[in-house]
Short mmCIF file of C-alpha atoms and ligand atoms in Angstrom, two decimals:
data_model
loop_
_atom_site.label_atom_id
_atom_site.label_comp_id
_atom_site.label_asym_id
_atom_site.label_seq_id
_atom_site.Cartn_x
_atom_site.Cartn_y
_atom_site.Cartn_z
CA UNK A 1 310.43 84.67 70.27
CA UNK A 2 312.50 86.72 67.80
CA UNK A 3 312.57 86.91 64.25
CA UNK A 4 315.96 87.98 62.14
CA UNK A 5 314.99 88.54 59.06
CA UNK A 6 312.31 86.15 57.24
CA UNK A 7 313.62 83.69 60.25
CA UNK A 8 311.77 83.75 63.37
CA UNK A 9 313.22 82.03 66.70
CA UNK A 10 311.87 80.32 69.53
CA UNK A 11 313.71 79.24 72.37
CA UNK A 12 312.61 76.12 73.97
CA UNK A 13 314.03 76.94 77.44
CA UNK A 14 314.85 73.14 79.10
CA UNK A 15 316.86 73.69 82.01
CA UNK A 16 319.42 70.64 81.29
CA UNK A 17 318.65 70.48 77.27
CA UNK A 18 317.69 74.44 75.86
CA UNK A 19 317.49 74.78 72.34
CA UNK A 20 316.30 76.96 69.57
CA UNK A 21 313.37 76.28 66.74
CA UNK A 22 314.16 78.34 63.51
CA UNK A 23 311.48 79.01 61.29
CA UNK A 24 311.48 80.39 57.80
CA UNK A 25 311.28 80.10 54.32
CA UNK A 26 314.05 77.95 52.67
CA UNK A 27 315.56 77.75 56.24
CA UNK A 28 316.66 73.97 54.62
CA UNK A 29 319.58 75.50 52.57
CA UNK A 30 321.26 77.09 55.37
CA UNK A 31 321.00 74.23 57.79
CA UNK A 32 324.93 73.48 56.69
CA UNK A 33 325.55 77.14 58.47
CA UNK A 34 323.76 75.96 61.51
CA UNK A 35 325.48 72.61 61.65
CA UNK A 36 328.62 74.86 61.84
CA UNK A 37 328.18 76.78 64.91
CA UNK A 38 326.29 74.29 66.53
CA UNK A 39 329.36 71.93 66.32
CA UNK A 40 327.58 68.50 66.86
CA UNK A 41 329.76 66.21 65.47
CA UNK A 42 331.95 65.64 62.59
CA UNK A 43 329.79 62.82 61.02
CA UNK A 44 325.94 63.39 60.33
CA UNK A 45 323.92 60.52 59.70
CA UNK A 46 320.63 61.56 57.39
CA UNK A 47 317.51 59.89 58.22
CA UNK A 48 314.87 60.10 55.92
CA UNK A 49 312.46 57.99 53.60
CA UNK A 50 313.06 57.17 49.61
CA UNK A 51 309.74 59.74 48.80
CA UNK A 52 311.08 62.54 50.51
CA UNK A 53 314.77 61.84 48.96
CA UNK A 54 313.37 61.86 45.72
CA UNK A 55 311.27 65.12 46.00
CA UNK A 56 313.95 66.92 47.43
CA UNK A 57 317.27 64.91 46.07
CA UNK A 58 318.81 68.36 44.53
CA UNK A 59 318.31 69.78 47.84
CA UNK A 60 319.37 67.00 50.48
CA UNK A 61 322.66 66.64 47.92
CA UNK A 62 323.32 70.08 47.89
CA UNK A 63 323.43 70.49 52.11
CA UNK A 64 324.17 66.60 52.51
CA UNK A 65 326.69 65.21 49.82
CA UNK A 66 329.81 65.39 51.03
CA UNK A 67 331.83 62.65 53.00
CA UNK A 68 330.97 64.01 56.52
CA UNK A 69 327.16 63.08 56.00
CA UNK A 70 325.87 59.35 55.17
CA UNK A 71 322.31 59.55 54.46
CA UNK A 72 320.24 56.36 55.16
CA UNK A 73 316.84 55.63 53.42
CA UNK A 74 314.39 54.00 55.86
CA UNK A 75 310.57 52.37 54.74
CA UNK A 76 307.50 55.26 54.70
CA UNK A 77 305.33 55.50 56.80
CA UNK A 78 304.62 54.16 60.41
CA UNK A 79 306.65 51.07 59.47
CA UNK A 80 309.92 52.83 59.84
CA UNK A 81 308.90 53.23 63.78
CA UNK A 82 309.78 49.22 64.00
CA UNK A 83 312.43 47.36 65.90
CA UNK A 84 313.62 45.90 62.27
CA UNK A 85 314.42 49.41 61.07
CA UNK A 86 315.80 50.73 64.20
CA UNK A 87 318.36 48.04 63.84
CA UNK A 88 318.79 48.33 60.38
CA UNK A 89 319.40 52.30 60.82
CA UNK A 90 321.82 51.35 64.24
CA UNK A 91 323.67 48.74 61.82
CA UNK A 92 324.17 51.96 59.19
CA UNK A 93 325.70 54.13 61.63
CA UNK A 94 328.35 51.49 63.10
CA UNK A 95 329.47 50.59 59.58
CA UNK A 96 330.61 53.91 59.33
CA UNK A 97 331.82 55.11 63.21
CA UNK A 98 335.03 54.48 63.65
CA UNK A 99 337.48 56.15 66.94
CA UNK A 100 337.42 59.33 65.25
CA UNK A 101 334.05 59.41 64.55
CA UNK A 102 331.89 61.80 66.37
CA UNK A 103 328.34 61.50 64.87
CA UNK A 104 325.08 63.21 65.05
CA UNK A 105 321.77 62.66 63.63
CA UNK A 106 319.96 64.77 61.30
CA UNK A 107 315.80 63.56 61.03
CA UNK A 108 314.70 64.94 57.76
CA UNK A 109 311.48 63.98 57.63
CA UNK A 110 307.63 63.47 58.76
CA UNK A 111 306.39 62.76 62.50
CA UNK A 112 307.65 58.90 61.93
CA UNK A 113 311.43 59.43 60.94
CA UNK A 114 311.33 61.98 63.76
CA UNK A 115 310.28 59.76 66.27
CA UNK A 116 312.74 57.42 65.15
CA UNK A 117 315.94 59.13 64.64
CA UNK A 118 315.23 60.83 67.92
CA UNK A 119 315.44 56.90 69.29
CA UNK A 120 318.77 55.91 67.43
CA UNK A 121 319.47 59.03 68.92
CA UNK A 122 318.71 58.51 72.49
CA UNK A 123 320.17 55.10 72.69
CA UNK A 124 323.08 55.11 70.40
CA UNK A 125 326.23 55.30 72.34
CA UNK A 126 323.70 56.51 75.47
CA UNK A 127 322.89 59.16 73.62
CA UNK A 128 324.39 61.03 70.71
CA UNK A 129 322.97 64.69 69.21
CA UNK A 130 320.22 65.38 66.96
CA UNK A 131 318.63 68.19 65.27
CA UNK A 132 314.90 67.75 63.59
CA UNK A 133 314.16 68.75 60.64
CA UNK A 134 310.32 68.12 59.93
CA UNK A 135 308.46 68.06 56.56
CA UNK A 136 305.16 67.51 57.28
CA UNK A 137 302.75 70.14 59.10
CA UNK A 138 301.89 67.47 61.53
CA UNK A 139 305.87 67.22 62.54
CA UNK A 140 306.57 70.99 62.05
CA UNK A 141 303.62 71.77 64.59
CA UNK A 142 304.30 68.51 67.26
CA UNK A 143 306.24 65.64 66.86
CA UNK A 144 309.50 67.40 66.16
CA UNK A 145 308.99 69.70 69.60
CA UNK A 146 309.36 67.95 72.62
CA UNK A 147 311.69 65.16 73.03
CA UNK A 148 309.10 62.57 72.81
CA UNK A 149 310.89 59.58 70.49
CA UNK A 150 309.33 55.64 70.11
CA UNK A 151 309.35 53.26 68.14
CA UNK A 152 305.97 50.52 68.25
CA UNK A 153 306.12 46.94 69.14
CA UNK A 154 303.34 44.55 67.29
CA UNK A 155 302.04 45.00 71.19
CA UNK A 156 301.25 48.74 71.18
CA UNK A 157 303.14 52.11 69.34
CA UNK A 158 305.03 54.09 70.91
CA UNK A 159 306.14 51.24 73.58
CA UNK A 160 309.54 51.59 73.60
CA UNK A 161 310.85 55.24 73.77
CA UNK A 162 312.88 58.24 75.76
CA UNK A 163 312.26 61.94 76.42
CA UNK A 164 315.74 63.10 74.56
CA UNK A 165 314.94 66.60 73.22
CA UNK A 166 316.99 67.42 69.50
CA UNK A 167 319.64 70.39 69.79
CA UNK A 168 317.65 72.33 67.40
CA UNK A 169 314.73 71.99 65.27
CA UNK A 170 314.09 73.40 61.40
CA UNK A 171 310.91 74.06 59.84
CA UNK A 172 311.02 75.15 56.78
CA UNK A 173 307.39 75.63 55.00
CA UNK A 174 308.82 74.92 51.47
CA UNK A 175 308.38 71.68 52.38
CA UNK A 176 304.43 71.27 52.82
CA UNK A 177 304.50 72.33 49.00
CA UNK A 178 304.66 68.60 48.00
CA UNK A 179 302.53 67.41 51.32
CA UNK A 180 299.61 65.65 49.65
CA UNK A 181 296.01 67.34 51.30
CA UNK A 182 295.44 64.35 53.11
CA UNK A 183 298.33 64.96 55.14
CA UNK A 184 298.10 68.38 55.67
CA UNK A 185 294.54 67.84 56.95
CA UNK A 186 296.32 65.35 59.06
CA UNK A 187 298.19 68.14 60.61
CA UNK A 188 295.08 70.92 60.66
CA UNK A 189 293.62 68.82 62.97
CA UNK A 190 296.39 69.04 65.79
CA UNK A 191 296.27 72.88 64.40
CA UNK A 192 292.64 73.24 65.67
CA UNK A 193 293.37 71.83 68.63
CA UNK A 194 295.93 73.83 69.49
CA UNK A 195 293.77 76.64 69.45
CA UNK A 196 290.80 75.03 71.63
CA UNK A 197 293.71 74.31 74.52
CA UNK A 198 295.00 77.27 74.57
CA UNK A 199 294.41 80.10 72.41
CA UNK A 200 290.92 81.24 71.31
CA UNK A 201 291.96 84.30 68.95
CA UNK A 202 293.74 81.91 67.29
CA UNK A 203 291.34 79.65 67.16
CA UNK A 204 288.99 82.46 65.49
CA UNK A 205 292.00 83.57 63.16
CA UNK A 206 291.77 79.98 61.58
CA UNK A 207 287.99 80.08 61.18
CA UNK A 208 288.12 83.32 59.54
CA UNK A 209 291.32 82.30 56.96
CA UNK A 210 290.58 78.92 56.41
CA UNK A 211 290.06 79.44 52.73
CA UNK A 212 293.57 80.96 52.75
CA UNK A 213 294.66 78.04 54.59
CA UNK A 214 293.92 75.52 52.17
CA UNK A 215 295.59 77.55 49.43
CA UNK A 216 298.51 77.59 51.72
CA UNK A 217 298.94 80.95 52.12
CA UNK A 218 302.34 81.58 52.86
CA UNK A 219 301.54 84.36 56.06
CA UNK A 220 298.75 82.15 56.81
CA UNK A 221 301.40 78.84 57.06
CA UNK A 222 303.76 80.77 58.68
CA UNK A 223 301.25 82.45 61.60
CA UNK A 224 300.01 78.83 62.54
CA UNK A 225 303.55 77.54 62.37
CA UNK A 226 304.54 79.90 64.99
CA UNK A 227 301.70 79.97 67.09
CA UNK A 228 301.06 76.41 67.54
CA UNK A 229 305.48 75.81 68.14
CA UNK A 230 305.05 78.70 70.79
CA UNK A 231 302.39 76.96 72.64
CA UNK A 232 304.07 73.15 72.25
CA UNK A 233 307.19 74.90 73.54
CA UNK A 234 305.95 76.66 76.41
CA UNK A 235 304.28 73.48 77.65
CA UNK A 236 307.19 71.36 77.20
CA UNK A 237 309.35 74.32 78.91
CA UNK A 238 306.72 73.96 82.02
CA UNK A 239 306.64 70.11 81.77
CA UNK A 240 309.21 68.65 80.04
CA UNK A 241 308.15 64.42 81.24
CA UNK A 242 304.60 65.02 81.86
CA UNK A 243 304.41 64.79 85.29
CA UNK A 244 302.07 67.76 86.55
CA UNK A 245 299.50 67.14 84.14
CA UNK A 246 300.17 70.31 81.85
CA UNK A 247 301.50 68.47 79.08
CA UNK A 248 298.44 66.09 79.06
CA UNK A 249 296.01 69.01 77.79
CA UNK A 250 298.20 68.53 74.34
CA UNK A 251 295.99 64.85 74.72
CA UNK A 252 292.62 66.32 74.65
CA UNK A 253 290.93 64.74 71.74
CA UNK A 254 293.06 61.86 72.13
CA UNK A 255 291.48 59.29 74.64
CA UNK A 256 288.89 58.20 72.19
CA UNK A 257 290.77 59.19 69.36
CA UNK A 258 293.16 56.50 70.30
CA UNK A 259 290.23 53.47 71.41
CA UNK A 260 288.73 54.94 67.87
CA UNK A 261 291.84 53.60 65.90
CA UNK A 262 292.71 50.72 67.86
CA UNK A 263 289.38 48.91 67.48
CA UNK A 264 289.53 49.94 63.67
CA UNK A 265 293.00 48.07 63.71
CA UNK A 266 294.83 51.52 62.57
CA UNK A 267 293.12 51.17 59.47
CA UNK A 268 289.80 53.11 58.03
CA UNK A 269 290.73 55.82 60.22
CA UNK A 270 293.65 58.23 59.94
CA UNK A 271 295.26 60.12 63.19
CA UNK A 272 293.82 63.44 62.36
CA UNK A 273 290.34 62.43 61.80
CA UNK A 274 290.17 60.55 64.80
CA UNK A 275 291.39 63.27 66.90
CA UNK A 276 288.49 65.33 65.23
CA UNK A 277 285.72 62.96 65.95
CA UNK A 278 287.98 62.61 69.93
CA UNK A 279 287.77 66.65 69.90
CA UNK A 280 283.51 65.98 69.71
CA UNK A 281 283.77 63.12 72.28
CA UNK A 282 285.54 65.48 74.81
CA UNK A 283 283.35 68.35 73.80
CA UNK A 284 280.34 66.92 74.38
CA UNK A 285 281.65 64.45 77.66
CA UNK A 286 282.59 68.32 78.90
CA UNK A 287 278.80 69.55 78.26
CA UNK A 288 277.49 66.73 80.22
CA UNK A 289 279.19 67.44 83.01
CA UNK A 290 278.24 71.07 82.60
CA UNK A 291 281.71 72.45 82.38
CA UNK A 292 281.11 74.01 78.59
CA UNK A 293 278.94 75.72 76.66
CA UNK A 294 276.53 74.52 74.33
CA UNK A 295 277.64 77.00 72.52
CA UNK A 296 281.79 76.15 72.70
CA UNK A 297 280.46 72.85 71.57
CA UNK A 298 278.73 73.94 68.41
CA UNK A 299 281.79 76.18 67.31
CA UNK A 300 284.30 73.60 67.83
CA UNK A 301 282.07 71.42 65.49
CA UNK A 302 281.36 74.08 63.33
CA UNK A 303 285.14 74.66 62.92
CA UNK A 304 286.20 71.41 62.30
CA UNK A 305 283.53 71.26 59.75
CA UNK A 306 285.05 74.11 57.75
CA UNK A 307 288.28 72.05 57.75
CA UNK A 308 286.33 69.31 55.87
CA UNK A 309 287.18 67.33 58.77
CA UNK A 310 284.83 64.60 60.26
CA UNK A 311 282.40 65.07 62.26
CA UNK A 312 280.14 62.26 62.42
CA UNK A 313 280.95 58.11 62.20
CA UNK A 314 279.35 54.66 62.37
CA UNK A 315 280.91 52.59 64.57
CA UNK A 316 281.29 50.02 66.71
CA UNK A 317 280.37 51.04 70.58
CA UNK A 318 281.35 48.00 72.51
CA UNK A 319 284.47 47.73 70.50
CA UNK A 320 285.47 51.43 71.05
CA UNK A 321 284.54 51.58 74.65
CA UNK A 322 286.59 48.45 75.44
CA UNK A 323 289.66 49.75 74.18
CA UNK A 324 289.07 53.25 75.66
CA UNK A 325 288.92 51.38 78.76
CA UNK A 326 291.46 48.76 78.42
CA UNK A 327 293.66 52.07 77.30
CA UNK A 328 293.04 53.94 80.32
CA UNK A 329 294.48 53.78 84.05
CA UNK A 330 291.67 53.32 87.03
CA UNK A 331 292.70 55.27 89.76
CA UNK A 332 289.78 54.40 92.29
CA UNK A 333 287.60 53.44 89.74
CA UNK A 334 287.58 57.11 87.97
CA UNK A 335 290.16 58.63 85.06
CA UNK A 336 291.84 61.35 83.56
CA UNK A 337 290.74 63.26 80.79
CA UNK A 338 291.14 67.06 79.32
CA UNK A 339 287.95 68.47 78.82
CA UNK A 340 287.23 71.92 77.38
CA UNK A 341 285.82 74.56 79.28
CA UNK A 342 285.49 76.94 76.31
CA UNK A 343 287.61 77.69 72.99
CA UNK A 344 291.08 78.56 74.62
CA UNK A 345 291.09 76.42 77.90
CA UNK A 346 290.75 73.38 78.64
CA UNK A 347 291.29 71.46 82.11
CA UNK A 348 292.17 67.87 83.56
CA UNK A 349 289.67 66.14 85.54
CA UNK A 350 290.60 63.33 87.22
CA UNK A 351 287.45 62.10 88.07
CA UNK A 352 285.59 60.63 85.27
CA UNK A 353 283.71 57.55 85.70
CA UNK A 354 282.40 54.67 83.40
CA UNK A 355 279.53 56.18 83.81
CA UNK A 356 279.87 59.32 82.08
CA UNK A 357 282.44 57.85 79.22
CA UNK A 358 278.78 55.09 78.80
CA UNK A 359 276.58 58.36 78.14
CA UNK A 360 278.91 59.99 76.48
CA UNK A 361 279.30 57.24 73.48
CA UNK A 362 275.63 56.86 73.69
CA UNK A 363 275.19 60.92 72.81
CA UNK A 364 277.26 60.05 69.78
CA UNK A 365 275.28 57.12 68.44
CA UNK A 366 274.17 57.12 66.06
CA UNK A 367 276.11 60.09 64.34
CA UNK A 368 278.36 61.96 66.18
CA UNK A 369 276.76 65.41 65.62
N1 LIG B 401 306.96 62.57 69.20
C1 LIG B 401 305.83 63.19 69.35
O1 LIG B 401 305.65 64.03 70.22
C2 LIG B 401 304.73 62.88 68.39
C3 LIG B 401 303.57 63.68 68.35
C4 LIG B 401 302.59 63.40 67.39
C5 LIG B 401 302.76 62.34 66.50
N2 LIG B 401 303.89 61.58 66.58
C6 LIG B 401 304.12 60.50 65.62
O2 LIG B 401 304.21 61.06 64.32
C7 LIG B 401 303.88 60.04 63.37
C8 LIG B 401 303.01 60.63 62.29
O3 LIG B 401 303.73 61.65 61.63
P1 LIG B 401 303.33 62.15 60.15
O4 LIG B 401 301.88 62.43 60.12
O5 LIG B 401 304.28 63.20 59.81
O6 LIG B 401 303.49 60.84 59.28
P2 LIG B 401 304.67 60.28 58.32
O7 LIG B 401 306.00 60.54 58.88
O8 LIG B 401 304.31 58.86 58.06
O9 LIG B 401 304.49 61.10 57.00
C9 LIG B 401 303.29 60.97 56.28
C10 LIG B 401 303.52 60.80 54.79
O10 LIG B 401 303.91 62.05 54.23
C11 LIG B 401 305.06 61.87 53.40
N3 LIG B 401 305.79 63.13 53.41
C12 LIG B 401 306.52 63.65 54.42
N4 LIG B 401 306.93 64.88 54.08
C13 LIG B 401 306.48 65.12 52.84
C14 LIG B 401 306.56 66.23 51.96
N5 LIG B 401 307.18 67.36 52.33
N6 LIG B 401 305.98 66.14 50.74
C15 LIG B 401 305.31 65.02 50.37
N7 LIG B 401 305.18 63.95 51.17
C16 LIG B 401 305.76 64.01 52.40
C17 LIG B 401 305.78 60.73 54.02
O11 LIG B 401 306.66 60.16 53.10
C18 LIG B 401 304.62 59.82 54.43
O12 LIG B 401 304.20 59.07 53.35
C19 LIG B 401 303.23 58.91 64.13
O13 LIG B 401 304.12 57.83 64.21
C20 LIG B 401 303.00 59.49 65.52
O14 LIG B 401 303.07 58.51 66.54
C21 LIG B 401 304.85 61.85 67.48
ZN1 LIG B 402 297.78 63.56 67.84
#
């Protein structure tokens, strides 16, 4: 990493698709300056969502206005991640491409515009440039890093997608200044987790500033947005498709996390708080097969606690455990899951059995704690 000024730099270093994460303080108005060198196109189409253009309107005119951009509104929320908006956004962009037209894509917004703009992207034309640029903490710290781009089908999210990594991502923390709590809790989760996989001193360092945290301290903002992009990067850098298991230990939390949600019908429950209550699952499935502490356990709760996220939940155990399992691949009747061996590692086991995801849910019942 390097840092030039207030802007610090880190290289994500893909063998067939490098590129560079800038971080800083109203990086947003010099993204123009960027654009130049980087030389993606002549014609940038704007991705974002009416709430975000209206916050920042002054702004996205100022860097956007002119002729060469065309900026095109899509629905909030998950919604925008649906095969009616991903034609309606494909349908905006060959209204305006003509023979001379060489455009990009610029996603200027949360986790869902970046998953989708990365899609146009990777499918337009067989694939046309993009740069991220996130506004939410859960984007600036994940989604945007990676490649990973989907849209949902009404038979599962993320169903239909490509690994198509951006040419260069911008995270400016100005942005989080509007982020309602909710949603920055939303991202604080993935924060924490962060830490648990792979870096206990940073782990601790959020413990011991999370009052500073939640007045968004602007060091504060800026230490976890560069420690938790360092560690997505790396990963992706050492397993860009996920196929040595590395990049699955970004998933711990998220097996029951994700059978939590689906049996509440992705309502009730929120992303973030599910992966807190999914952190607790795989902490304490990890104690009962004796590869944690008692004590790891206790300070991961303890942590999330201080977070004001949730630790404890009524809910349905049949429901939950059928979609864990329905959710899950049998390889000779065991499967894979990350489970923490103490605050700053975690590993994948590949042998977990019915058996021990049974005792697990029944160690949660009736609270989770
Ligand atoms: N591609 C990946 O690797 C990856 C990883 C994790 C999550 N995801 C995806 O990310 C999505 C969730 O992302 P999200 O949590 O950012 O949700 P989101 O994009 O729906 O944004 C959440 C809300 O915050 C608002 N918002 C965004 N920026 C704002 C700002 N600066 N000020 C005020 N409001 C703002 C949005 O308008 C929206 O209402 C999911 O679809 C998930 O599947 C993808
Ligand atoms: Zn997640």
């Amino acid at each position: 990493m390097s840092s030039k000024g207030s802007i610090k730099k880190i290289r994500v270093n893909l063998k067939h698709a490098p590129y560079t994460i800038y971080i800083g303080k109203d990086i947003f108005k010099k993204i123009p300056s960027y654009l130049n060198k980087l030389k993606l196109g002549n014609f940038g189409i704007v991705i974002t969502s009416p709430k975000i253009y209206s916050l920042y309107r002054k702004a996205i005119q100022s860097n956007f206005g002119s002729k060469n951009f065309k900026i095109i509104k899509v629905a909030d929320g998950e919604i925008a991640k649906s095969q009616n908006w991903l034609f309606k956004v494909i349908d905006g962009i060959i209204r305006s491409d003509d023979y001379k037209c060489r455009p990009f894509i610029v996603c200027l917004g949360g986790g869902t515009i970046g998953d989708l703009g990365g899609f146009v992207a990777a499918i337009y034309k067989r694939g046309i440039p993009y740069i991220q640029v996130p506004t939410t903490l859960l984007a600036q710290i994940d989604s945007s890093i990676g490649g990973k781009t989907a849209i949902d089908l009404p038979a599962a999210k993320n169903i239909l997608g490509a690994f198509y990594q951006p040419k260069a991502v911008f995270i400016d923390p100005a942005f989080l200044s509007t982020l309602p709590l909710a949603q920055f809790k939303e991202g604080l989760a993935e924060v924490i987790k962060y830490g648990v996989i792979k870096d206990a001193v940073f782990f601790r360092f959020l413990k011991a500033n999370h009052r500073k945290i939640f007045m968004s301290d602007s060091s504060c903002i800026l230490k976890i947005l560069s420690t938790c992009t360092k560690i997505k990067a790396k990963i992706v850098e050492e397993d860009e498709r996920e196929t040595k298991s590395l990049r699955t230990i970004l998933n711990f939390g998220h097996t029951f996390a994700h059978a939590l949600e689906s049996s509440l019908k992705y309502r009730k429950i929120s992303h973030g708080q599910a992966v807190s209550l999914g952190m607790i699952y795989a902490g304490k499935l990890s104690l009962l097969r004796r590869k944690c502490s008692k004590k790891a356990l206790v300070e991961l709760i303890d942590t999330l606690k201080l977070f004001s996220l949730p630790i404890s939940i009524t809910f349905d155990l049949a429901k939950t455990y059928k979609s864990l399992i329905h959710d899950k691949k049998f390889i000779s009747g065991k499967i894979r899951m990350v489970l923490l061996r103490k605050i700053g590692k975690v590993e994948v086991s590949e042998d977990i059995r019915p058996h021990d995801l049974k005792r697990t849910f029944k160690l949660l019942k009736p609270s989770l704690h």
